Amino acid sequence: MPDQSWGAIVLSDAGKAFRGSTWEEASSSAQELQLLWKHVKTLHSLGIHHHDLEPRNVAKGRDGNLRLLDYERSSLGGSSCSCEELSTLEEILDSLADWRQ
């Protein structure tokens, strides 16, 4: 779909968005950031790139599940991505703990 726009309307409460304008300020735990990193890495392996991965675009539902929001800047296709989503999360996680498994 490179030349097409599409969208989806989600008719449910996504949950409470993380607070803060940076990951350091976000009300998220190291475990949540690690889970988010794993999910984003999986999306990248499928060719889906968010391109606006910020705390305001991540919500935690009542069920405890994390949800990525606002795919307006996302792209589909291609395995190479110049975005810094994963490396930014890696740097923050590296500063918090030994999280790589």
PDB file of C-alpha atoms in Angstrom:
ATOM      1  CA  MET A   1       0.000   0.000   0.000  1.00  0.00           C
ATOM      2  CA  PRO A   2       2.787   2.527  -0.611  1.00  0.00           C
ATOM      3  CA  ASP A   3       0.553   4.955  -2.519  1.00  0.00           C
ATOM      4  CA  GLN A   4      -2.573   4.517  -0.432  1.00  0.00           C
ATOM      5  CA  SER A   5      -3.740   5.879   2.891  1.00  0.00           C
ATOM      6  CA  TRP A   6      -5.784   3.824   5.278  1.00  0.00           C
ATOM      7  CA  GLY A   7      -6.953   4.040   8.828  1.00  0.00           C
ATOM      8  CA  ALA A   8      -8.820   2.270  11.539  1.00  0.00           C
ATOM      9  CA  ILE A   9     -11.169   3.436  14.230  1.00  0.00           C
ATOM     10  CA  VAL A  10     -10.836   1.658  17.544  1.00  0.00           C
ATOM     11  CA  LEU A  11     -14.040   1.887  19.522  1.00  0.00           C
ATOM     12  CA  SER A  12     -12.651   1.035  22.916  1.00  0.00           C
ATOM     13  CA  ASP A  13     -10.656   2.681  25.641  1.00  0.00           C
ATOM     14  CA  ALA A  14      -6.972   2.136  24.849  1.00  0.00           C
ATOM     15  CA  GLY A  15      -6.015   2.879  28.427  1.00  0.00           C
ATOM     16  CA  LYS A  16      -3.960   5.552  30.107  1.00  0.00           C
ATOM     17  CA  ALA A  17      -1.131   7.045  28.043  1.00  0.00           C
ATOM     18  CA  PHE A  18       2.311   7.250  29.598  1.00  0.00           C
ATOM     19  CA  ARG A  19       3.092  10.683  30.987  1.00  0.00           C
ATOM     20  CA  GLY A  20       6.040  12.876  30.199  1.00  0.00           C
ATOM     21  CA  SER A  21       7.579  14.073  27.006  1.00  0.00           C
ATOM     22  CA  THR A  22      10.608  11.784  27.284  1.00  0.00           C
ATOM     23  CA  TRP A  23      11.004   8.129  28.215  1.00  0.00           C
ATOM     24  CA  GLU A  24      12.930   9.164  31.315  1.00  0.00           C
ATOM     25  CA  GLU A  25       9.872  11.173  32.467  1.00  0.00           C
ATOM     26  CA  ALA A  26       7.321   8.536  31.459  1.00  0.00           C
ATOM     27  CA  SER A  27       5.505   6.668  34.186  1.00  0.00           C
ATOM     28  CA  SER A  28       6.708   3.288  32.941  1.00  0.00           C
ATOM     29  CA  SER A  29       8.781   0.543  34.495  1.00  0.00           C
ATOM     30  CA  ALA A  30      11.901  -1.069  33.057  1.00  0.00           C
ATOM     31  CA  GLN A  31       9.828  -4.216  32.436  1.00  0.00           C
ATOM     32  CA  GLU A  32       7.256  -2.225  30.455  1.00  0.00           C
ATOM     33  CA  LEU A  33       9.972  -0.576  28.376  1.00  0.00           C
ATOM     34  CA  GLN A  34      11.566  -3.970  27.740  1.00  0.00           C
ATOM     35  CA  LEU A  35       8.220  -5.391  26.603  1.00  0.00           C
ATOM     36  CA  LEU A  36       7.643  -2.359  24.399  1.00  0.00           C
ATOM     37  CA  TRP A  37      11.111  -2.798  22.861  1.00  0.00           C
ATOM     38  CA  LYS A  38      10.342  -6.458  22.076  1.00  0.00           C
ATOM     39  CA  HIS A  39       7.012  -5.555  20.465  1.00  0.00           C
ATOM     40  CA  VAL A  40       8.535  -2.764  18.372  1.00  0.00           C
ATOM     41  CA  LYS A  41      11.348  -5.091  17.288  1.00  0.00           C
ATOM     42  CA  THR A  42       8.736  -7.637  16.187  1.00  0.00           C
ATOM     43  CA  LEU A  43       6.814  -4.968  14.262  1.00  0.00           C
ATOM     44  CA  HIS A  44      10.042  -3.886  12.554  1.00  0.00           C
ATOM     45  CA  SER A  45      10.742  -7.498  11.543  1.00  0.00           C
ATOM     46  CA  LEU A  46       7.332  -7.467   9.837  1.00  0.00           C
ATOM     47  CA  GLY A  47       8.176  -4.233   8.012  1.00  0.00           C
ATOM     48  CA  ILE A  48       5.975  -2.023  10.199  1.00  0.00           C
ATOM     49  CA  HIS A  49       7.684   1.128  11.463  1.00  0.00           C
ATOM     50  CA  HIS A  50       5.862   3.511  13.806  1.00  0.00           C
ATOM     51  CA  HIS A  51       8.204   6.529  13.365  1.00  0.00           C
ATOM     52  CA  ASP A  52       6.668   8.414  16.326  1.00  0.00           C
ATOM     53  CA  LEU A  53       7.317   6.160  19.285  1.00  0.00           C
ATOM     54  CA  GLU A  54       6.970   8.551  22.204  1.00  0.00           C
ATOM     55  CA  PRO A  55       5.384   8.088  25.654  1.00  0.00           C
ATOM     56  CA  ARG A  56       2.241   9.914  24.511  1.00  0.00           C
ATOM     57  CA  ASN A  57       1.723   7.155  21.907  1.00  0.00           C
ATOM     58  CA  VAL A  58       1.827   4.253  24.364  1.00  0.00           C
ATOM     59  CA  ALA A  59      -1.092   3.419  26.644  1.00  0.00           C
ATOM     60  CA  LYS A  60      -1.550   0.856  29.377  1.00  0.00           C
ATOM     61  CA  GLY A  61      -5.001  -0.689  29.523  1.00  0.00           C
ATOM     62  CA  ARG A  62      -6.912  -1.752  32.612  1.00  0.00           C
ATOM     63  CA  ASP A  63      -5.851  -5.290  31.765  1.00  0.00           C
ATOM     64  CA  GLY A  64      -2.187  -4.254  32.051  1.00  0.00           C
ATOM     65  CA  ASN A  65      -1.490  -4.672  28.335  1.00  0.00           C
ATOM     66  CA  LEU A  66       0.479  -2.006  26.504  1.00  0.00           C
ATOM     67  CA  ARG A  67      -0.939  -0.537  23.306  1.00  0.00           C
ATOM     68  CA  LEU A  68       0.815   1.502  20.637  1.00  0.00           C
ATOM     69  CA  LEU A  69      -1.240   4.455  19.448  1.00  0.00           C
ATOM     70  CA  ASP A  70      -1.171   6.944  16.571  1.00  0.00           C
ATOM     71  CA  TYR A  71       0.193   5.243  13.491  1.00  0.00           C
ATOM     72  CA  GLU A  72      -0.162   8.415  11.392  1.00  0.00           C
ATOM     73  CA  ARG A  73       3.576   8.554  10.584  1.00  0.00           C
ATOM     74  CA  SER A  74       4.030   4.797  10.270  1.00  0.00           C
ATOM     75  CA  SER A  75       5.272   2.998   7.196  1.00  0.00           C
ATOM     76  CA  LEU A  76       4.757  -0.502   5.894  1.00  0.00           C
ATOM     77  CA  GLY A  77       7.267  -2.495   3.936  1.00  0.00           C
ATOM     78  CA  GLY A  78      10.990  -2.607   3.632  1.00  0.00           C
ATOM     79  CA  SER A  79      13.393  -4.037   6.145  1.00  0.00           C
ATOM     80  CA  SER A  80      15.647  -1.007   6.469  1.00  0.00           C
ATOM     81  CA  CYS A  81      14.553   1.872   8.605  1.00  0.00           C
ATOM     82  CA  SER A  82      16.448   5.029   9.453  1.00  0.00           C
ATOM     83  CA  CYS A  83      14.245   5.642  12.499  1.00  0.00           C
ATOM     84  CA  GLU A  84      15.822   5.562  15.926  1.00  0.00           C
ATOM     85  CA  GLU A  85      12.929   3.929  17.806  1.00  0.00           C
ATOM     86  CA  LEU A  86      14.744   0.810  18.952  1.00  0.00           C
ATOM     87  CA  SER A  87      18.102   2.436  19.640  1.00  0.00           C
ATOM     88  CA  THR A  88      16.476   5.161  21.748  1.00  0.00           C
ATOM     89  CA  LEU A  89      14.677   2.567  23.878  1.00  0.00           C
ATOM     90  CA  GLU A  90      17.888   0.508  24.112  1.00  0.00           C
ATOM     91  CA  GLU A  91      19.842   3.494  25.442  1.00  0.00           C
ATOM     92  CA  ILE A  92      17.229   4.192  28.099  1.00  0.00           C
ATOM     93  CA  LEU A  93      16.977   0.554  29.107  1.00  0.00           C
ATOM     94  CA  ASP A  94      20.767   0.297  29.256  1.00  0.00           C
ATOM     95  CA  SER A  95      20.763   3.157  31.746  1.00  0.00           C
ATOM     96  CA  LEU A  96      18.123   1.425  33.900  1.00  0.00           C
ATOM     97  CA  ALA A  97      19.362  -2.142  34.151  1.00  0.00           C
ATOM     98  CA  ASP A  98      20.849  -5.172  32.454  1.00  0.00           C
ATOM     99  CA  TRP A  99      17.745  -6.033  30.467  1.00  0.00           C
ATOM    100  CA  ARG A 100      19.010  -7.911  27.408  1.00  0.00           C
ATOM    101  CA  GLN A 101      18.231 -11.608  27.402  1.00  0.00           C
TER     102      GLN A 101
END
